[in-house]
Structures are given as structure tokens and as C-alpha cells.
Short mmCIF file of C-alpha atoms in Angstrom, two decimals:
data_model
loop_
_atom_site.label_atom_id
_atom_site.label_comp_id
_atom_site.label_asym_id
_atom_site.label_seq_id
_atom_site.Cartn_x
_atom_site.Cartn_y
_atom_site.Cartn_z
CA MET S 281 18.41 20.18 -54.76
CA LYS S 282 17.77 16.36 -55.46
CA LYS S 283 20.82 14.22 -54.95
CA GLU S 284 20.95 12.78 -58.47
CA ILE S 285 23.73 12.85 -61.03
CA GLY S 286 24.66 11.23 -64.24
CA TYR S 287 28.47 10.27 -64.27
CA ILE S 288 30.39 9.84 -67.59
CA GLY S 289 33.90 8.41 -67.19
CA LEU S 290 35.09 5.93 -64.56
CA GLY S 291 38.85 6.31 -64.61
CA LYS S 292 40.93 6.47 -61.32
CA MET S 293 39.26 9.93 -60.50
CA GLY S 294 35.78 9.09 -61.75
CA LEU S 295 35.50 5.84 -59.76
CA GLY S 296 36.59 7.57 -56.47
CA GLN S 297 34.09 10.32 -56.87
CA VAL S 298 31.27 7.88 -57.64
CA ALA S 299 32.06 5.85 -54.65
CA LEU S 300 32.16 8.93 -52.46
CA LEU S 301 28.78 10.14 -53.80
CA CYS S 302 27.10 6.89 -53.29
CA GLU S 303 28.28 6.78 -49.76
CA GLN S 304 26.65 10.24 -49.18
CA LYS S 305 23.41 8.83 -50.58
CA TRP S 306 23.46 10.22 -54.01
CA ARG S 307 21.63 8.40 -56.82
CA VAL S 308 24.50 7.94 -59.40
CA VAL S 309 23.65 6.76 -62.89
CA ALA S 310 27.00 6.06 -64.63
CA TRP S 311 28.68 4.96 -67.96
CA ASN S 312 32.24 4.12 -68.94
CA ARG S 313 33.58 2.81 -72.29
CA SER S 314 35.24 -0.19 -70.75
CA LEU S 315 33.44 -2.84 -68.69
CA ALA S 316 35.50 -3.44 -65.54
CA PRO S 317 35.14 0.11 -64.20
CA ARG S 318 31.44 -0.17 -64.60
CA GLU S 319 31.48 -3.25 -62.28
CA ASP S 320 33.56 -1.36 -59.76
CA ALA S 321 31.19 1.47 -59.83
CA ARG S 322 28.16 -0.89 -59.51
CA ARG S 323 29.79 -2.46 -56.44
CA SER S 324 29.96 1.05 -54.92
CA GLY S 325 26.27 1.46 -55.39
CA ALA S 326 26.01 3.39 -58.86
CA GLU S 327 23.49 2.31 -61.37
CA ILE S 328 25.13 1.40 -64.62
CA ARG S 329 23.75 2.08 -68.09
CA ALA S 330 25.03 0.71 -71.38
CA THR S 331 25.24 4.05 -73.20
CA VAL S 332 25.55 7.85 -72.53
CA VAL S 333 22.01 8.41 -73.72
CA GLU S 334 20.66 5.78 -71.31
CA VAL S 335 22.32 7.66 -68.49
CA ILE S 336 20.60 10.86 -69.58
CA VAL S 337 17.22 9.28 -70.03
CA ALA S 338 17.41 7.64 -66.56
CA LEU S 339 17.69 11.10 -64.95
CA LYS S 340 14.86 13.35 -63.69
CA LYS S 341 14.67 16.78 -65.12
CA PRO S 342 16.41 19.12 -64.75
CA ARG S 343 19.35 16.88 -65.24
CA LEU S 344 22.89 17.18 -63.90
CA VAL S 345 25.65 15.36 -65.85
CA TRP S 346 29.24 15.19 -64.79
CA LEU S 347 31.99 14.38 -67.38
CA MET S 348 35.20 12.93 -66.16
CA VAL S 349 36.89 12.02 -69.39
CA PRO S 350 40.22 13.09 -71.05
CA HIS S 351 39.98 16.44 -72.44
CA THR S 352 40.53 14.98 -75.99
CA ILE S 353 37.09 13.38 -75.94
CA VAL S 354 34.92 15.89 -74.16
CA ASP S 355 33.50 17.27 -77.41
CA GLU S 356 32.86 13.62 -78.47
CA MET S 357 30.90 13.08 -75.16
CA LEU S 358 28.89 16.40 -75.64
CA ALA S 359 28.06 15.50 -79.16
CA VAL S 360 26.45 12.32 -77.92
CA ALA S 361 24.75 13.92 -74.92
CA LEU S 362 23.47 17.25 -76.10
CA PRO S 363 20.60 15.98 -78.43
CA HIS S 364 19.06 14.33 -75.43
CA LEU S 365 19.49 17.26 -72.97
CA GLU S 366 17.04 20.06 -72.57
CA ARG S 367 16.93 23.58 -71.44
CA GLY S 368 17.69 23.93 -67.71
CA ASP S 369 19.90 20.88 -67.69
CA THR S 370 23.50 21.25 -66.51
CA VAL S 371 26.71 19.75 -67.67
CA ILE S 372 29.95 19.73 -65.60
CA ASP S 373 33.38 19.15 -67.12
CA GLY S 374 35.42 17.89 -64.09
CA GLY S 375 38.61 16.88 -66.07
CA ASN S 376 41.63 18.76 -67.12
CA SER S 377 40.40 20.77 -70.08
CA PHE S 378 42.02 23.80 -71.54
CA TYR S 379 40.24 26.89 -70.21
CA LYS S 380 39.65 28.36 -73.82
CA GLU S 381 37.87 25.17 -74.68
CA SER S 382 35.72 25.33 -71.67
CA GLU S 383 34.79 28.98 -72.58
CA ARG S 384 33.81 27.73 -76.07
CA ARG S 385 31.74 24.83 -74.81
CA ALA S 386 29.90 27.08 -72.30
CA ALA S 387 28.84 29.38 -74.97
CA PHE S 388 27.91 26.54 -77.39
CA VAL S 389 25.64 24.78 -74.78
CA ALA S 390 24.24 28.07 -73.57
CA ARG S 391 22.52 28.67 -76.85
CA ARG S 392 20.36 25.48 -76.04
CA GLY S 393 19.58 26.79 -72.60
CA ILE S 394 21.96 24.29 -71.04
CA HIS S 395 24.33 25.38 -68.19
CA PHE S 396 27.89 24.51 -68.12
CA LEU S 397 30.38 24.52 -65.24
CA ASP S 398 34.12 23.79 -65.57
CA VAL S 399 35.54 22.31 -62.45
CA GLY S 400 39.34 21.80 -61.97
CA THR S 401 39.74 18.93 -59.74
CA SER S 402 42.85 18.41 -57.65
CA GLY S 403 43.97 15.66 -55.19
CA GLY S 404 44.45 12.64 -57.26
CA PRO S 405 42.54 9.25 -56.88
CA SER S 406 42.82 9.52 -53.07
CA GLY S 407 41.34 12.99 -53.19
CA ALA S 408 38.56 11.91 -55.46
CA ARG S 409 37.73 9.19 -52.91
CA ARG S 410 38.07 11.10 -49.65
CA GLY S 411 37.84 14.74 -50.53
CA ALA S 412 39.26 16.79 -53.40
CA CYS S 413 39.96 20.42 -54.16
CA LEU S 414 37.54 21.90 -56.60
CA MET S 415 38.03 24.93 -58.56
CA ILE S 416 34.74 26.10 -60.31
CA GLY S 417 33.87 28.32 -63.22
CA GLY S 418 30.66 29.26 -64.83
CA SER S 419 27.36 30.86 -63.76
CA LYS S 420 27.53 31.75 -60.14
CA ASN S 421 23.89 30.98 -59.58
CA ILE S 422 24.44 27.44 -61.01
CA PHE S 423 27.45 27.18 -58.76
CA LYS S 424 25.31 27.98 -55.77
CA LYS S 425 22.60 25.53 -56.63
CA TYR S 426 25.07 22.77 -56.84
CA ALA S 427 27.12 23.78 -53.87
CA PRO S 428 25.78 20.70 -51.87
CA LEU S 429 27.44 18.54 -54.62
CA PHE S 430 30.75 20.26 -54.35
CA GLN S 431 30.66 20.01 -50.45
CA ASP S 432 30.10 16.38 -50.71
CA LEU S 433 32.92 15.84 -53.24
CA SER S 434 35.40 17.89 -51.21
CA GLY S 435 34.70 15.42 -48.38
CA ASP S 436 33.32 18.30 -46.23
CA SER S 437 29.96 16.51 -45.61
CA PRO S 438 28.34 15.58 -42.33
CA HIS S 439 27.06 12.38 -44.02
CA SER S 440 30.49 10.85 -44.59
CA ASN S 441 31.46 8.01 -42.44
CA ILE S 442 34.93 7.16 -43.75
CA PRO S 443 38.23 8.94 -42.72
CA ARG S 444 38.35 12.13 -44.89
CA ASN S 445 41.00 14.41 -46.32
CA VAL S 446 38.71 17.34 -46.27
CA GLY S 447 39.39 19.25 -49.30
CA GLY S 448 37.85 22.48 -50.42
CA TYR S 449 35.80 24.14 -53.17
CA ALA S 450 35.35 27.73 -54.40
CA TYR S 451 33.77 29.72 -57.19
CA MET S 452 36.50 31.12 -59.27
CA GLY S 453 34.60 33.29 -61.73
CA LYS S 454 32.93 33.05 -65.31
CA SER S 455 33.11 30.16 -67.61
CA GLY S 456 36.80 28.97 -67.97
CA ALA S 457 37.99 30.40 -64.72
CA GLY S 458 37.89 26.97 -62.90
CA HIS S 459 39.96 25.28 -65.59
CA PHE S 460 42.33 28.24 -65.78
CA VAL S 461 43.02 28.16 -62.11
CA LYS S 462 43.54 24.31 -62.28
CA MET S 463 45.94 24.72 -65.20
CA VAL S 464 48.14 27.21 -63.39
CA HIS S 465 47.91 24.85 -60.34
CA ASN S 466 49.49 22.10 -62.43
CA GLY S 467 52.08 24.40 -63.77
CA ILE S 468 53.18 25.25 -60.17
CA GLU S 469 53.01 21.46 -59.45
CA TYR S 470 55.53 20.90 -62.49
CA GLY S 471 57.92 23.37 -60.93
CA THR S 472 57.65 22.05 -57.29
CA MET S 473 58.07 18.51 -58.37
CA GLN S 474 61.21 19.49 -60.47
CA ALA S 475 62.66 21.31 -57.44
CA LEU S 476 62.23 18.38 -55.25
CA GLY S 477 63.78 16.05 -57.92
CA GLU S 478 66.85 18.31 -58.39
CA GLY S 479 67.24 18.79 -54.62
CA PHE S 480 67.23 15.08 -53.92
CA GLU S 481 69.75 14.30 -56.56
CA VAL S 482 72.13 16.88 -55.07
CA LEU S 483 71.47 15.06 -51.67
CA LYS S 484 72.13 11.69 -53.28
CA LYS S 485 75.46 12.68 -54.88
CA SER S 486 76.70 14.65 -52.02
CA GLY S 487 79.04 12.01 -50.57
CA PHE S 488 77.56 11.95 -47.10
CA ASN S 489 75.82 8.85 -47.77
CA LEU S 490 72.54 10.25 -46.67
CA ASN S 491 69.39 8.35 -45.81
CA LEU S 492 67.00 10.02 -48.46
CA ARG S 493 63.93 8.64 -46.89
CA ARG S 494 64.81 10.01 -43.51
CA VAL S 495 65.63 13.32 -45.14
CA ALA S 496 62.26 13.43 -46.70
CA GLU S 497 60.53 12.43 -43.43
CA LEU S 498 62.35 15.11 -41.64
CA TYR S 499 61.64 17.71 -44.21
CA ASN S 500 57.92 16.97 -43.70
CA LYS S 501 58.03 17.71 -39.93
CA LYS S 502 57.31 21.42 -39.59
CA SER S 503 60.00 22.51 -42.13
CA VAL S 504 59.32 25.40 -44.52
CA ILE S 505 58.96 22.89 -47.39
CA GLU S 506 56.62 20.53 -45.48
CA SER S 507 54.10 19.33 -47.96
CA ARG S 508 51.97 16.55 -49.42
CA LEU S 509 54.54 16.12 -52.07
CA VAL S 510 57.39 15.77 -49.62
CA GLY S 511 55.32 13.19 -47.78
CA TRP S 512 54.61 11.22 -51.02
CA LEU S 513 58.31 11.28 -51.87
CA ALA S 514 59.15 9.85 -48.44
CA ARG S 515 56.60 7.13 -49.12
CA ALA S 516 57.96 6.43 -52.66
CA LEU S 517 61.56 6.05 -51.11
CA LYS S 518 60.02 3.53 -48.63
CA GLU S 519 58.31 1.61 -51.47
CA HIS S 520 60.96 1.58 -54.03
CA GLY S 521 64.15 1.99 -52.00
CA GLU S 522 66.81 4.72 -51.95
CA ASN S 523 67.51 4.35 -55.62
CA LEU S 524 63.92 4.33 -56.63
CA LYS S 525 64.48 0.91 -58.46
CA GLY S 526 62.06 0.21 -61.10
CA VAL S 527 60.85 3.80 -61.52
CA SER S 528 61.29 5.43 -64.79
CA ASP S 529 63.44 8.42 -65.26
CA GLU S 530 61.44 9.37 -68.31
CA VAL S 531 58.81 11.81 -67.19
CA ALA S 532 55.54 12.17 -69.10
CA GLN S 533 53.65 15.55 -69.39
CA SER S 534 49.88 15.63 -69.81
CA GLY S 535 49.60 19.09 -71.33
CA GLU S 536 48.74 21.41 -68.44
CA GLY S 537 52.26 22.55 -67.95
CA LEU S 538 52.57 23.43 -71.73
CA TRP S 539 49.30 25.19 -71.60
CA THR S 540 50.46 27.23 -68.52
CA VAL S 541 53.79 28.18 -70.31
CA GLU S 542 51.91 29.14 -73.55
CA THR S 543 49.34 31.08 -71.76
CA ALA S 544 51.85 32.95 -69.70
CA LYS S 545 53.79 33.92 -72.84
CA LYS S 546 50.62 35.55 -74.32
CA LEU S 547 50.23 37.40 -70.93
CA GLY S 548 53.68 38.50 -70.98
CA VAL S 549 54.51 36.80 -67.81
CA PRO S 550 58.01 35.03 -67.44
CA VAL S 551 57.54 31.60 -65.93
CA GLU S 552 61.13 30.22 -66.17
CA VAL S 553 60.74 27.63 -63.49
CA ILE S 554 57.71 26.14 -64.99
CA LYS S 555 59.23 26.31 -68.46
CA LYS S 556 62.32 24.63 -67.50
CA SER S 557 60.40 21.91 -65.60
CA LEU S 558 58.35 21.25 -68.76
CA GLU S 559 61.49 21.23 -71.04
CA PHE S 560 63.14 18.64 -68.67
CA ARG S 561 60.26 16.36 -69.10
CA LEU S 562 60.26 16.80 -72.79
CA ASN S 563 63.93 16.03 -72.77
CA SER S 564 64.02 13.19 -70.18
CA LYS S 565 63.79 10.38 -72.71
CA GLY S 566 67.26 9.08 -73.31
CA ASN S 567 68.72 11.31 -70.58
CA PRO S 568 68.70 9.29 -67.41
CA SER S 569 68.75 10.98 -64.00
CA PHE S 570 67.73 10.68 -60.34
CA THR S 571 65.77 13.79 -60.85
CA GLY S 572 63.60 12.10 -63.41
CA LYS S 573 63.05 9.21 -61.13
CA VAL S 574 61.88 11.36 -58.23
CA VAL S 575 59.46 13.21 -60.43
CA SER S 576 58.13 9.98 -62.08
CA ALA S 577 57.72 8.42 -58.45
CA LEU S 578 55.89 11.51 -57.26
CA ARG S 579 53.45 11.48 -60.33
CA ASN S 580 52.76 7.77 -59.38
CA GLN S 581 52.17 8.59 -55.77
CA PHE S 582 49.55 11.27 -56.10
CA GLY S 583 48.07 10.50 -59.39
CA GLY S 584 48.46 6.75 -59.81
CA HIS S 585 50.42 7.49 -63.10
CA GLN S 586 52.25 4.31 -63.90
CA VAL S 587 56.08 4.04 -64.14
CA LYS S 588 57.53 3.16 -67.53
CA GLU S 589 57.46 -0.63 -67.24
CA VAL S 590 53.53 -0.82 -66.93
CA ALA S 591 52.60 2.52 -68.74
CA LYS S 592 51.52 0.79 -71.89
CA ARG S 593 48.54 -0.98 -70.36
CA GLY S 594 46.08 1.82 -71.30
CA SER S 595 43.40 3.89 -69.74
CA SER S 596 40.36 2.56 -68.10
CA VAL S 597 38.18 5.43 -69.47
#
């Protein structure tokens, strides 16, 4: 397999993945709507093109194109790209798309002889840069063909010379399975973060004058709830102080929790923890709480999501 890929979308995740691939001797031809991320990618070693079409034209056949854009514009990007793709080419959607949409897109491009993989990507910007967790759906043969790509993006490559968070990758099943598994992952994430927020609000109001940062650090030393999330909470408490000053208590939701709840309802599965954590986010505006601050701080730590004061700056994609 030639190490060459077209990359559409250079947000926080896209830039990290492009830098990781360039370091591992991939030829990356990239595009982004806004200019500043293009320059960042160029400095990492990517070749930058002015349009999506120019990215495709620059690739050798059969082409491999990775989409790392918001789920709301995946169809827009496909509409631009498909007239210039040919039988045997492969498109990968590495963003957070609803799995039913991935099923539809896979069937649509298959009629043109084009392959489609849906790849749920977890790990946030640091995972994108140093090794992510990849959940992959689509043709098993195409998954196998591009296994070296997934190995490199997971950080599990002998060619990497930076400190790595070795992630993982695995084939989940037919088209839609990758994004389905990632959707449920994010639903679980909602519930876990909510539990941490609620627990630390109880600790804060206990009357024991507890050092919350010290508690978080202790919890993360071989306790049953040791986790990356607890580690990120300890870091947030260090950065923002015990009261998480400057962190919004209004918590955004980006869709995956809602999709999980709606899908579970159709499947007849009660998901009360995930449902309540979603409702908390939806109702957090105008209802200040330390729980909300904890959840917002965690979103900032692992995903780079901004706290309220700077949230209106906009996306780089």
C-alpha cells in the first residue's frame, strides 16, 4: 500500500492526524476551508491545495481520501469530491457522523464503485497527534488493505519517534458499525463525566474542606475509578483552581449523546444514566452548578472544547 492520502478538514483532530502521518513518511495532500490551519499543516509537512478537487487530482490512483469535517457538511464534501473520484477509490469519514447516515453514504458511493469506511475516532486532539482509538466499519477487505494507515494513526508504528499514547484500532463490522460503536462510546462518556461532576460537587459541599485536586489525584492512583477522565479532572483543578474559576457551568452537547438515547429507545434498551446526563446538559443554561463546571472542564481537557467565555470564536474547519 502506498503511503499517500488526501485529507479534507484541518480542525483540532485533523491537524494532529496530519502531523502524525507526515512524521511517519506519508505523503499528505490537504485542504481546509480557513487559511490558518492550512499553514499549520504545511509546516508539519503536508502539501496544501486550494480546493478539494485539487487534492483529489494530486493523488495517484486508486485514491484514498479522509474526511475530518463536522457531520453536517459531510454530504457537501462528498458532493464536491465524488465527480472526481473513480471506481476503486476509497473515502473515509473519520468524524462523528450518525451511523445511519454512514450506511446511506456507503451504499450511495458503492453504486459508483467507490469504497467507504466509517471510522469513529476517540482520544481528542492529543490522541490525534500521538495515537488515537479507531473504530472502523465497512468492507473488511478494504479495512485490511488500509490497516497500515490505522496502525500509524493509532500511534502503534515502529516509525514514530515521538512519545506516543499507543491507541488501538479494530474492525467493527459492516458499514455504519464504526460510527455506531463511537456513538455509544460518546453516550457512555456523557454518563461517566456526569457522575464525576456530581460526585465532586458532593465532595465540595461536604463541609470537610477537602482539597479536590488532591482527591482527584488520589482517585487516579489504582482506585477502581482510575481513568484518563479523572486524570484530566485533576489537571483542570490545577489549572483553574478548586472553584474552576472561569469555566462555564453551561455544558454543550454535540449530538452523540442524543443519538445514543434515541437509538436505545428504538432498540428497547433503557439508558437512564445517559439520558439524565443529556438532560442535564440541555437544562444547564441558567442553572449554575459545580457539576456543570466539572463537565465543562473535562470537555475542555480532552477535546479542546472552549469554556463559555471564548466559545464564540468559531471553528477552524
